[in-house]
GROMACS .gro file of C-alpha atoms in nm:
model
  504
    1MET     CA    1  -0.270   1.227   2.937
    2PRO     CA    2  -0.072   1.046   2.669
    3HIS     CA    3  -0.092   1.214   2.334
    4SER     CA    4   0.031   1.094   1.997
    5ARG     CA    5   0.374   1.241   1.943
    6ARG     CA    6   0.417   1.492   1.661
    7TYR     CA    7   0.751   1.592   1.514
    8ARG     CA    8   0.875   1.925   1.389
    9SER     CA    9   0.923   1.985   1.020
   10SER     CA   10   1.300   2.005   1.071
   11GLU     CA   11   1.297   1.645   1.190
   12ARG     CA   12   1.077   1.535   0.903
   13SER     CA   13   1.294   1.699   0.643
   14SER     CA   14   1.608   1.534   0.776
   15ARG     CA   15   1.800   1.342   0.512
   16GLY     CA   16   1.861   1.056   0.754
   17SER     CA   17   1.696   0.725   0.678
   18TYR     CA   18   1.376   0.610   0.840
   19HIS     CA   19   1.567   0.343   1.031
   20GLU     CA   20   1.814   0.594   1.176
   21ARG     CA   21   1.533   0.820   1.292
   22TYR     CA   22   1.342   0.521   1.431
   23ARG     CA   23   1.642   0.392   1.628
   24SER     CA   24   1.749   0.734   1.754
   25ARG     CA   25   1.405   0.812   1.892
   26LYS     CA   26   1.388   0.467   2.049
   27HIS     CA   27   1.719   0.519   2.235
   28LYS     CA   28   1.623   0.873   2.329
   29ARG     CA   29   1.299   0.750   2.481
   30ARG     CA   30   1.487   0.488   2.682
   31ARG     CA   31   1.717   0.755   2.826
   32THR     CA   32   1.417   0.965   2.919
   33ARG     CA   33   1.260   0.678   3.108
   34SER     CA   34   1.570   0.643   3.325
   35ARG     CA   35   1.537   0.992   3.473
   36SER     CA   36   1.358   1.039   3.805
   37SER     CA   37   1.053   1.259   3.847
   38SER     CA   38   0.834   1.360   4.134
   39SER     CA   39   0.519   1.341   3.928
   40GLU     CA   40   0.324   1.017   3.937
   41ARG     CA   41   0.164   1.104   3.605
   42ASP     CA   42   0.511   1.125   3.448
   43ARG     CA   43   0.597   0.788   3.600
   44ARG     CA   44   0.279   0.641   3.459
   45HIS     CA   45   0.357   0.779   3.115
   46ARG     CA   46   0.707   0.640   3.127
   47ARG     CA   47   0.581   0.303   3.249
   48GLU     CA   48   0.342   0.273   2.955
   49ASP     CA   49   0.595   0.412   2.707
   50SER     CA   50   0.692   0.061   2.600
   51TYR     CA   51   0.328   0.006   2.508
   52HIS     CA   52   0.235   0.351   2.388
   53VAL     CA   53   0.197   0.387   2.013
   54ARG     CA   54   0.408   0.645   1.837
   55SER     CA   55   0.241   0.825   1.551
   56ARG     CA   56   0.302   1.076   1.279
   57SER     CA   57   0.012   1.241   1.102
   58TYR     CA   58  -0.019   1.410   0.766
   59ASP     CA   59  -0.349   1.582   0.810
   60ASP     CA   60  -0.323   1.891   0.592
   61HIS     CA   61  -0.119   2.047   0.312
   62SER     CA   62   0.131   2.235   0.530
   63THR     CA   63   0.500   2.232   0.444
   64ASP     CA   64   0.591   2.003   0.734
   65ARG     CA   65   0.357   1.727   0.623
   66ARG     CA   66   0.498   1.397   0.501
   67ALA     CA   67   0.397   1.327   0.243
   68TYR     CA   68  -0.362  -0.455  -0.254
   69ASP     CA   69  -0.330  -0.807  -0.427
   70ARG     CA   70  -0.660  -0.972  -0.474
   71ARG     CA   71  -0.652  -1.118  -0.126
   72TYR     CA   72  -0.749  -0.808   0.064
   73CYS     CA   73  -0.888  -0.524  -0.151
   74ASP     CA   74  -1.255  -0.571  -0.075
   75SER     CA   75  -1.466  -0.261  -0.038
   76TYR     CA   76  -1.269   0.056   0.024
   77ARG     CA   77  -1.465   0.380   0.015
   78ARG     CA   78  -1.318   0.725   0.013
   79ASN     CA   79  -1.447   0.999   0.241
   80ASP     CA   80  -1.343   1.359   0.292
   81TYR     CA   81  -1.181   1.447   0.621
   82SER     CA   82  -1.134   1.745   0.844
   83ARG     CA   83  -0.819   1.943   0.769
   84GLU     CA   84  -0.796   2.103   1.111
   85ARG     CA   85  -0.514   1.999   1.341
   86GLY     CA   86  -0.420   1.984   1.705
   87GLU     CA   87  -0.653   1.960   2.002
   88ALA     CA   88  -0.960   2.002   1.782
   89TYR     CA   89  -0.914   1.635   1.695
   90TYR     CA   90  -0.950   1.526   2.057
   91GLU     CA   91  -1.299   1.482   2.190
   92PRO     CA   92  -1.315   1.485   2.575
   93ASP     CA   93  -1.409   1.118   2.591
   94TYR     CA   94  -1.103   1.011   2.394
   95HIS     CA   95  -0.833   1.141   2.625
   96HIS     CA   96  -0.759   0.820   2.811
   97SER     CA   97  -0.571   0.592   2.579
   98TYR     CA   98  -0.611   0.218   2.543
   99GLU     CA   99  -0.263   0.167   2.688
  100TYR     CA  100  -0.331   0.389   2.988
  101ARG     CA  101  -0.640   0.190   3.080
  102ARG     CA  102  -0.443  -0.133   3.060
  103SER     CA  103  -0.171   0.002   3.287
  104ARG     CA  104  -0.431   0.114   3.542
  105ASP     CA  105  -0.571  -0.240   3.556
  106ARG     CA  106  -0.230  -0.366   3.660
  107GLU     CA  107  -0.164  -0.099   3.925
  108GLY     CA  108  -0.278  -0.321   4.212
  109SER     CA  109   0.042  -0.523   4.217
  110TYR     CA  110   0.249  -0.210   4.163
  111ARG     CA  111   0.097  -0.025   4.460
  112SER     CA  112   0.120  -0.324   4.691
  113CYS     CA  113   0.493  -0.274   4.734
  114LYS     CA  114   0.473   0.099   4.822
  115SER     CA  115   0.415   0.271   5.151
  116SER     CA  116   0.069   0.392   5.249
  117ARG     CA  117   0.188   0.753   5.241
  118ARG     CA  118   0.304   0.729   4.881
  119LYS     CA  119  -0.022   0.551   4.790
  120HIS     CA  120  -0.216   0.841   4.939
  121ARG     CA  121  -0.015   1.095   4.738
  122ARG     CA  122  -0.069   0.899   4.418
  123ARG     CA  123  -0.443   0.884   4.476
  124ARG     CA  124  -0.459   1.259   4.530
  125ARG     CA  125  -0.256   1.337   4.217
  126ARG     CA  126  -0.456   1.096   4.006
  127SER     CA  127  -0.786   1.241   4.122
  128ARG     CA  128  -0.666   1.593   4.042
  129SER     CA  129  -0.526   1.506   3.700
  130PHE     CA  130  -0.778   1.258   3.566
  131SER     CA  131  -1.109   1.329   3.740
  132ARG     CA  132  -1.420   1.291   3.522
  133SER     CA  133  -1.790   1.302   3.560
  134SER     CA  134  -1.977   0.976   3.615
  135SER     CA  135  -2.137   1.002   3.270
  136GLN     CA  136  -1.796   1.043   3.106
  137ARG     CA  137  -1.661   0.743   3.297
  138SER     CA  138  -1.956   0.529   3.190
  139ARG     CA  139  -1.905   0.623   2.826
  140GLN     CA  140  -1.534   0.558   2.864
  141SER     CA  141  -1.590   0.213   3.014
  142SER     CA  142  -1.796   0.108   2.713
  143ARG     CA  143  -1.485   0.145   2.499
  144ARG     CA  144  -1.250  -0.017   2.750
  145ALA     CA  145  -1.026  -0.257   2.559
  146LYS     CA  146  -0.901  -0.597   2.665
  147SER     CA  147  -0.535  -0.695   2.665
  148VAL     CA  148  -0.360  -0.700   2.329
  149GLU     CA  149  -0.325  -1.048   2.184
  150ASP     CA  150  -0.197  -1.198   1.858
  151ASP     CA  151  -0.308  -1.520   1.693
  152ASP     CA  152  -0.074  -1.803   1.596
  153GLU     CA  153   0.015  -1.635   1.264
  154GLY     CA  154   0.097  -1.300   1.422
  155HIS     CA  155  -0.227  -1.120   1.328
  156LEU     CA  156  -0.361  -0.871   1.581
  157ILE     CA  157  -0.679  -1.005   1.745
  158TYR     CA  158  -0.944  -0.733   1.740
  159ARG     CA  159  -1.320  -0.689   1.739
  160VAL     CA  160  -1.549  -0.446   1.567
  161GLY     CA  161  -1.575  -0.144   1.798
  162ASP     CA  162  -1.217  -0.168   1.931
  163TRP     CA  163  -1.013   0.152   1.939
  164LEU     CA  164  -0.649   0.189   1.841
  165GLN     CA  165  -0.434   0.488   1.928
  166GLU     CA  166  -0.739   0.645   2.103
  167ARG     CA  167  -0.821   0.752   1.749
  168TYR     CA  168  -0.917   0.470   1.513
  169GLU     CA  169  -1.245   0.287   1.577
  170ILE     CA  170  -1.260  -0.042   1.384
  171ILE     CA  171  -1.588  -0.087   1.200
  172SER     CA  172  -1.516  -0.370   0.953
  173THR     CA  173  -1.249  -0.593   0.803
  174LEU     CA  174  -1.173  -0.514   0.440
  175GLY     CA  175  -0.949  -0.812   0.374
  176GLU     CA  176  -0.650  -1.022   0.471
  177GLY     CA  177  -0.313  -1.096   0.315
  178THR     CA  178   0.017  -1.260   0.401
  179PHE     CA  179   0.136  -0.928   0.547
  180GLY     CA  180  -0.160  -0.879   0.783
  181ARG     CA  181  -0.509  -0.733   0.758
  182VAL     CA  182  -0.674  -0.417   0.628
  183VAL     CA  183  -0.962  -0.276   0.832
  184GLN     CA  184  -1.198   0.012   0.780
  185CYS     CA  185  -1.189   0.261   1.065
  186ILE     CA  186  -1.350   0.583   1.178
  187ASP     CA  187  -1.077   0.840   1.237
  188HIS     CA  188  -1.209   1.041   1.531
  189ARG     CA  189  -0.935   1.303   1.501
  190ARG     CA  190  -1.040   1.382   1.148
  191GLY     CA  191  -1.405   1.453   1.200
  192GLY     CA  192  -1.517   1.090   1.182
  193ALA     CA  193  -1.377   1.030   0.834
  194ARG     CA  194  -1.342   0.670   0.715
  195VAL     CA  195  -0.990   0.542   0.649
  196ALA     CA  196  -0.825   0.211   0.557
  197LEU     CA  197  -0.588   0.092   0.826
  198LYS     CA  198  -0.328  -0.166   0.727
  199ILE     CA  199  -0.231  -0.372   1.036
  200ILE     CA  200   0.091  -0.564   0.978
  201LYS     CA  201   0.155  -0.900   1.143
  202ASN     CA  202   0.380  -0.900   1.447
  203VAL     CA  203   0.645  -1.083   1.245
  204GLU     CA  204   0.980  -0.915   1.191
  205LYS     CA  205   1.011  -0.965   0.814
  206TYR     CA  206   0.668  -0.812   0.754
  207LYS     CA  207   0.739  -0.529   0.997
  208GLU     CA  208   1.062  -0.453   0.816
  209ALA     CA  209   0.880  -0.447   0.480
  210ALA     CA  210   0.625  -0.209   0.633
  211ARG     CA  211   0.902   0.023   0.750
  212LEU     CA  212   1.043   0.031   0.398
  213GLU     CA  213   0.697   0.106   0.258
  214ILE     CA  214   0.654   0.389   0.509
  215ASN     CA  215   0.987   0.534   0.400
  216VAL     CA  216   0.874   0.540   0.035
  217LEU     CA  217   0.531   0.682   0.119
  218GLU     CA  218   0.688   0.957   0.328
  219LYS     CA  219   0.912   1.057   0.038
  220ILE     CA  220   0.614   1.054  -0.200
  221ASN     CA  221   0.417   1.275   0.040
  222GLU     CA  222   0.708   1.516   0.066
  223LYS     CA  223   0.737   1.535  -0.310
  224ASP     CA  224   0.364   1.572  -0.374
  225PRO     CA  225   0.190   1.743  -0.079
  226GLU     CA  226  -0.116   1.817  -0.296
  227ASN     CA  227  -0.172   1.446  -0.369
  228THR     CA  228  -0.187   1.487  -0.747
  229ASN     CA  229   0.040   1.200  -0.854
  230LEU     CA  230  -0.229   0.926  -0.836
  231CYS     CA  231  -0.039   0.724  -0.574
  232VAL     CA  232  -0.235   0.623  -0.264
  233ARG     CA  233  -0.222   0.877   0.019
  234MET     CA  234  -0.072   0.780   0.354
  235PHE     CA  235  -0.220   0.982   0.641
  236ASP     CA  236  -0.049   0.833   0.944
  237TRP     CA  237   0.162   0.544   1.071
  238PHE     CA  238   0.237   0.405   1.416
  239ASP     CA  239   0.368   0.099   1.599
  240TYR     CA  240   0.091  -0.068   1.799
  241HIS     CA  241   0.225  -0.333   2.038
  242GLY     CA  242   0.461  -0.467   1.770
  243HIS     CA  243   0.217  -0.422   1.480
  244MET     CA  244   0.315  -0.159   1.226
  245CYS     CA  245  -0.006   0.022   1.125
  246ILE     CA  246  -0.048   0.251   0.823
  247SER     CA  247  -0.351   0.470   0.767
  248PHE     CA  248  -0.454   0.536   0.404
  249GLU     CA  249  -0.727   0.715   0.219
  250LEU     CA  250  -1.023   0.485   0.173
  251LEU     CA  251  -1.062   0.376  -0.189
  252GLY     CA  252  -1.286   0.148  -0.394
  253LEU     CA  253  -1.229  -0.203  -0.526
  254SER     CA  254  -0.912  -0.295  -0.706
  255THR     CA  255  -0.935  -0.311  -1.084
  256PHE     CA  256  -0.887  -0.689  -1.053
  257ASP     CA  257  -1.163  -0.739  -0.798
  258PHE     CA  258  -1.405  -0.535  -1.005
  259LEU     CA  259  -1.315  -0.748  -1.308
  260LYS     CA  260  -1.362  -1.069  -1.107
  261ASP     CA  261  -1.696  -0.956  -0.962
  262ASN     CA  262  -1.805  -0.871  -1.317
  263ASN     CA  263  -1.744  -1.229  -1.442
  264TYR     CA  264  -1.415  -1.117  -1.602
  265LEU     CA  265  -1.599  -0.903  -1.854
  266PRO     CA  266  -1.333  -0.682  -2.018
  267TYR     CA  267  -1.337  -0.307  -1.966
  268PRO     CA  268  -1.459  -0.103  -2.266
  269ILE     CA  269  -1.174   0.044  -2.470
  270HIS     CA  270  -1.249   0.404  -2.365
  271GLN     CA  271  -1.217   0.296  -2.001
  272VAL     CA  272  -0.900   0.102  -2.079
  273ARG     CA  273  -0.758   0.419  -2.233
  274HIS     CA  274  -0.826   0.639  -1.931
  275MET     CA  275  -0.706   0.379  -1.678
  276ALA     CA  276  -0.390   0.306  -1.878
  277TYR     CA  277  -0.312   0.677  -1.907
  278GLN     CA  278  -0.343   0.728  -1.531
  279VAL     CA  279  -0.125   0.427  -1.451
  280CYS     CA  280   0.142   0.558  -1.688
  281GLN     CA  281   0.124   0.899  -1.520
  282ALA     CA  282   0.149   0.762  -1.166
  283VAL     CA  283   0.440   0.529  -1.245
  284LYS     CA  284   0.615   0.799  -1.450
  285PHE     CA  285   0.607   1.011  -1.135
  286LEU     CA  286   0.790   0.731  -0.952
  287HIS     CA  287   1.041   0.680  -1.232
  288ASP     CA  288   1.116   1.052  -1.255
  289ASN     CA  289   1.209   1.037  -0.889
  290LYS     CA  290   1.437   0.735  -0.917
  291LEU     CA  291   1.187   0.479  -0.787
  292THR     CA  292   1.077   0.147  -0.936
  293HIS     CA  293   0.747   0.006  -0.807
  294THR     CA  294   0.837  -0.358  -0.897
  295ASP     CA  295   0.493  -0.504  -0.812
  296LEU     CA  296   0.247  -0.351  -1.055
  297LYS     CA  297  -0.063  -0.562  -1.122
  298PRO     CA  298  -0.440  -0.505  -1.143
  299GLU     CA  299  -0.471  -0.591  -0.772
  300ASN     CA  300  -0.248  -0.293  -0.686
  301ILE     CA  301  -0.447  -0.043  -0.890
  302LEU     CA  302  -0.761   0.070  -0.707
  303PHE     CA  303  -1.060   0.271  -0.816
  304VAL     CA  304  -1.115   0.587  -0.615
  305ASN     CA  305  -1.484   0.494  -0.619
  306SER     CA  306  -1.598   0.159  -0.760
  307ASP     CA  307  -1.971   0.240  -0.776
  308TYR     CA  308  -2.122   0.099  -1.094
  309GLU     CA  309  -2.426   0.095  -1.320
  310LEU     CA  310  -2.599  -0.236  -1.380
  311SER     CA  311  -2.739  -0.357  -1.710
  312TYR     CA  312  -2.879  -0.693  -1.822
  313ASN     CA  313  -2.722  -0.882  -2.113
  314LEU     CA  314  -3.003  -1.069  -2.287
  315GLU     CA  315  -2.767  -1.275  -2.501
  316LYS     CA  316  -2.560  -1.402  -2.207
  317LYS     CA  317  -2.851  -1.383  -1.962
  318ARG     CA  318  -2.656  -1.207  -1.688
  319ASP     CA  319  -2.615  -0.872  -1.518
  320GLU     CA  320  -2.313  -0.670  -1.625
  321ARG     CA  321  -2.148  -0.387  -1.435
  322SER     CA  322  -1.998  -0.069  -1.573
  323VAL     CA  323  -1.789   0.138  -1.331
  324LYS     CA  324  -1.910   0.498  -1.313
  325SER     CA  325  -1.569   0.659  -1.266
  326THR     CA  326  -1.236   0.522  -1.387
  327SER     CA  327  -1.024   0.742  -1.159
  328ILE     CA  328  -0.759   0.517  -1.003
  329ARG     CA  329  -0.476   0.513  -0.748
  330VAL     CA  330  -0.160   0.301  -0.748
  331VAL     CA  331  -0.103   0.125  -0.413
  332ASP     CA  332   0.133  -0.113  -0.232
  333PHE     CA  333   0.482   0.032  -0.216
  334GLY     CA  334   0.621  -0.243   0.005
  335SER     CA  335   0.858  -0.356  -0.273
  336ALA     CA  336   0.932  -0.015  -0.426
  337THR     CA  337   1.305   0.039  -0.469
  338PHE     CA  338   1.512   0.354  -0.515
  339ASP     CA  339   1.787   0.347  -0.777
  340HIS     CA  340   2.061   0.368  -0.512
  341GLU     CA  341   1.920   0.081  -0.303
  342HIS     CA  342   1.993  -0.290  -0.326
  343HIS     CA  343   1.797  -0.456  -0.609
  344SER     CA  344   1.663  -0.801  -0.524
  345THR     CA  345   1.726  -1.065  -0.789
  346ILE     CA  346   1.357  -1.154  -0.831
  347VAL     CA  347   1.079  -0.896  -0.820
  348SER     CA  348   0.720  -0.863  -0.943
  349THR     CA  349   0.429  -1.104  -0.924
  350ARG     CA  350   0.485  -1.395  -1.168
  351HIS     CA  351   0.234  -1.304  -1.441
  352TYR     CA  352   0.369  -0.946  -1.471
  353ARG     CA  353   0.740  -1.030  -1.444
  354ALA     CA  354   0.967  -0.895  -1.715
  355PRO     CA  355   1.205  -1.128  -1.908
  356GLU     CA  356   1.517  -0.954  -1.775
  357VAL     CA  357   1.403  -1.044  -1.421
  358ILE     CA  358   1.340  -1.410  -1.510
  359LEU     CA  359   1.681  -1.432  -1.679
  360GLU     CA  360   1.849  -1.245  -1.392
  361LEU     CA  361   2.001  -0.983  -1.621
  362GLY     CA  362   1.941  -0.697  -1.378
  363TRP     CA  363   1.640  -0.468  -1.378
  364SER     CA  364   1.539  -0.106  -1.339
  365GLN     CA  365   1.240   0.112  -1.435
  366PRO     CA  366   1.168  -0.070  -1.766
  367CYS     CA  367   1.047  -0.375  -1.569
  368ASP     CA  368   0.752  -0.160  -1.455
  369VAL     CA  369   0.672  -0.075  -1.817
  370TRP     CA  370   0.653  -0.448  -1.903
  371SER     CA  371   0.410  -0.498  -1.612
  372ILE     CA  372   0.193  -0.211  -1.735
  373GLY     CA  373   0.178  -0.369  -2.082
  374CYS     CA  374   0.051  -0.694  -1.924
  375ILE     CA  375  -0.202  -0.499  -1.714
  376ILE     CA  376  -0.344  -0.307  -2.012
  377PHE     CA  377  -0.382  -0.633  -2.206
  378GLU     CA  378  -0.571  -0.785  -1.910
  379TYR     CA  379  -0.808  -0.488  -1.894
  380TYR     CA  380  -0.878  -0.525  -2.266
  381VAL     CA  381  -0.941  -0.902  -2.285
  382GLY     CA  382  -1.039  -0.983  -1.925
  383PHE     CA  383  -0.775  -1.249  -1.854
  384THR     CA  384  -0.404  -1.271  -1.775
  385LEU     CA  385  -0.162  -1.271  -2.068
  386PHE     CA  386   0.093  -1.510  -1.912
  387GLN     CA  387  -0.101  -1.761  -1.701
  388THR     CA  388   0.182  -1.977  -1.568
  389HIS     CA  389   0.386  -2.058  -1.259
  390ASP     CA  390   0.704  -2.191  -1.420
  391ASN     CA  391   0.996  -1.993  -1.564
  392ARG     CA  392   1.059  -2.215  -1.866
  393GLU     CA  393   0.690  -2.225  -1.953
  394HIS     CA  394   0.672  -1.848  -1.903
  395LEU     CA  395   0.952  -1.795  -2.155
  396ALA     CA  396   0.781  -2.036  -2.396
  397MET     CA  397   0.461  -1.831  -2.372
  398MET     CA  398   0.657  -1.515  -2.444
  399GLU     CA  399   0.804  -1.669  -2.758
  400ARG     CA  400   0.462  -1.796  -2.870
  401ILE     CA  401   0.304  -1.450  -2.824
  402LEU     CA  402   0.591  -1.209  -2.896
  403GLY     CA  403   0.843  -1.405  -3.104
  404PRO     CA  404   1.192  -1.541  -3.026
  405ILE     CA  405   1.393  -1.413  -2.731
  406PRO     CA  406   1.689  -1.204  -2.858
  407SER     CA  407   2.014  -1.400  -2.883
  408ARG     CA  408   2.203  -1.127  -2.692
  409MET     CA  409   1.986  -1.184  -2.385
  410ILE     CA  410   2.032  -1.561  -2.417
  411ARG     CA  411   2.411  -1.529  -2.435
  412LYS     CA  412   2.425  -1.292  -2.138
  413THR     CA  413   2.199  -1.476  -1.892
  414ARG     CA  414   2.329  -1.702  -1.619
  415LYS     CA  415   2.015  -1.913  -1.659
  416GLN     CA  416   2.158  -2.127  -1.938
  417LYS     CA  417   1.959  -2.425  -1.811
  418TYR     CA  418   1.658  -2.283  -1.999
  419PHE     CA  419   1.841  -2.287  -2.333
  420TYR     CA  420   2.012  -2.533  -2.566
  421HIS     CA  421   2.235  -2.427  -2.853
  422GLY     CA  422   2.118  -2.065  -2.823
  423ARG     CA  423   1.747  -2.144  -2.832
  424LEU     CA  424   1.483  -2.202  -2.567
  425ASP     CA  425   1.492  -2.566  -2.454
  426TRP     CA  426   1.123  -2.641  -2.501
  427ASP     CA  427   0.941  -2.946  -2.636
  428GLU     CA  428   0.606  -2.854  -2.790
  429ASN     CA  429   0.497  -3.218  -2.794
  430THR     CA  430   0.476  -3.250  -2.416
  431SER     CA  431   0.159  -3.175  -2.219
  432ALA     CA  432   0.309  -2.839  -2.117
  433GLY     CA  433   0.397  -2.770  -2.480
  434ARG     CA  434   0.043  -2.846  -2.592
  435TYR     CA  435  -0.096  -2.623  -2.316
  436VAL     CA  436   0.111  -2.328  -2.435
  437ARG     CA  437   0.024  -2.393  -2.799
  438GLU     CA  438  -0.348  -2.416  -2.729
  439ASN     CA  439  -0.373  -2.120  -2.489
  440CYS     CA  440  -0.133  -1.870  -2.640
  441LYS     CA  441  -0.129  -1.707  -2.984
  442PRO     CA  442   0.051  -1.415  -3.149
  443LEU     CA  443  -0.038  -1.088  -2.979
  444ARG     CA  444  -0.233  -0.926  -3.263
  445ARG     CA  445  -0.468  -1.223  -3.281
  446TYR     CA  446  -0.619  -1.111  -2.950
  447LEU     CA  447  -0.771  -0.806  -3.118
  448THR     CA  448  -1.148  -0.797  -3.072
  449SER     CA  449  -1.201  -0.530  -3.340
  450GLU     CA  450  -1.026  -0.405  -3.651
  451ALA     CA  451  -1.101  -0.044  -3.558
  452GLU     CA  452  -0.806   0.195  -3.560
  453ASP     CA  453  -0.830   0.254  -3.184
  454HIS     CA  454  -0.781  -0.115  -3.114
  455HIS     CA  455  -0.476  -0.137  -3.342
  456ARG     CA  456  -0.327   0.168  -3.173
  457LEU     CA  457  -0.379   0.005  -2.836
  458PHE     CA  458  -0.194  -0.309  -2.946
  459ASP     CA  459   0.083  -0.100  -3.094
  460LEU     CA  460   0.129   0.054  -2.748
  461ILE     CA  461   0.120  -0.287  -2.578
  462GLU     CA  462   0.377  -0.426  -2.822
  463SER     CA  463   0.613  -0.138  -2.749
  464MET     CA  464   0.576  -0.204  -2.374
  465LEU     CA  465   0.639  -0.578  -2.421
  466GLU     CA  466   0.969  -0.531  -2.603
  467TYR     CA  467   1.217  -0.794  -2.479
  468GLU     CA  468   1.518  -0.563  -2.458
  469PRO     CA  469   1.478  -0.317  -2.168
  470SER     CA  470   1.685  -0.057  -2.353
  471LYS     CA  471   1.448  -0.075  -2.651
  472ARG     CA  472   1.130  -0.077  -2.445
  473ILE     CA  473   0.918   0.238  -2.462
  474THR     CA  474   0.953   0.478  -2.168
  475LEU     CA  475   0.647   0.612  -1.992
  476SER     CA  476   0.719   0.965  -2.111
  477GLU     CA  477   0.702   0.833  -2.467
  478ALA     CA  478   0.398   0.617  -2.388
  479LEU     CA  479   0.199   0.917  -2.268
  480LYS     CA  480   0.250   1.076  -2.611
  481HIS     CA  481   0.135   0.763  -2.798
  482PRO     CA  482  -0.146   0.815  -3.054
  483PHE     CA  483  -0.370   0.582  -2.853
  484PHE     CA  484  -0.406   0.862  -2.595
  485ASP     CA  485  -0.466   1.141  -2.846
  486VAL     CA  486  -0.842   1.147  -2.792
  487LEU     CA  487  -0.815   1.209  -2.417
  488GLU     CA  488  -0.898   1.561  -2.311
  489MET     CA  489  -0.607   1.700  -2.113
  490GLU     CA  490  -0.785   1.798  -1.794
  491PRO     CA  491  -0.601   1.944  -1.493
  492SER     CA  492  -0.633   1.608  -1.315
  493THR     CA  493  -0.442   1.433  -1.590
  494LYS     CA  494  -0.165   1.683  -1.646
  495LEU     CA  495   0.197   1.578  -1.623
  496TRP     CA  496   0.359   1.687  -1.299
  497ASP     CA  497   0.677   1.874  -1.230
  498SER     CA  498   0.946   1.617  -1.162
  499SER     CA  499   1.247   1.844  -1.132
  500ARG     CA  500   1.304   1.764  -0.765
  501ASP     CA  501   1.472   1.445  -0.649
  502ILE     CA  502   1.312   1.249  -0.361
  503SER     CA  503   1.543   0.948  -0.379
  504ARG     CA  504   1.763   1.059  -0.086
   0.00000   0.00000   0.00000
């Protein structure tokens, strides 16, 4: 019976890269397949090895445990799961894997070329090893899967009720993105808990990005086995017929999707405060461990539970939602970069992209702080601060809202095409110029109240939207900002130990 492969803690703690471990196991498995064996069951396992899905699980808090863009975060829900391990996860009906059943369907052609004596021996061995009652076989046949197919874009074709890895039963689609799809599954090895399974397209560039994300998530899990850093929890990953699959805790809506579903009604300032504090904590954890997220945005910050209370606004004649709990998780580490790794020239989603990235001056952790400043503003007012898709217009918006770009940055950039005589080359009398003038205003003019709390919030945002990365506030300093003084320091919001390095 094919089981998901588990690895010893010594292998997990190896300082080798994910790719080295992945390749070495791949070659090792090939060598194993070349050896002869007298057991037909061994031959069957080797024959399906090219199809069989390899998996690692992180099901409890033991020492060997390793540690969404508006297009796909739809309706995550978090459920508790069993923390037992091993055979307790396997129900009797789940022992035959999807791949094994497929290989059995093809055995006719395989047996046709063998002698009748060998066929007789195989039948005897198979009946001894895999015999089941008729009721078990009937239940098994109801889950029998069809051959694995991809659509033209590389998405896995599946149906509700399909099983993956003899473990994950698909119950709904949560959403779709350029990378693939996210589905909600029942994890039958974890007591029927619900999980979010990210199924990557069978396209090499997306698979490679998924491998990099897995590498980061493994390091995060190693650093924080108690899952206290407010980054999404990865439970498991495996390769399913060319589709990288990652199993996550099931969460609520993204903070963007909740905002959109609520007619872009801004979050109340006390909710903005708590959400901003948690985002700063989670990203500080990454920065302390030599990681830069590089793609922070409201779509990549999810509520743990997005249940809400409904009230009716008589003035606007509409229902308005108020989320019950503002506990959040930071997700999507597909672009996260360690300090020692290659830094791509362009990172971040356009609206949250820092000026040093646009001007190609090099970037590091401060680019995340700029993104957080844009996110907090969006929570407060309900719309994006820099609504543009053009670099020159983006820079013009920055100058309209934050003041002139520093001359040092202008002199240093290679993007001199955006400037003329040391100033931004921008004509305010064009249609684009009028658009920026009419839709952007100095930052403090976005205040909706003159209360002290609101001014403190904008003081924090201003310090995060400092042009010069070296002058931009750090997240350690941000967490001590007066805007957060009123928060009660509960155990769930404490600062974590960051003395250990997970970057290598």
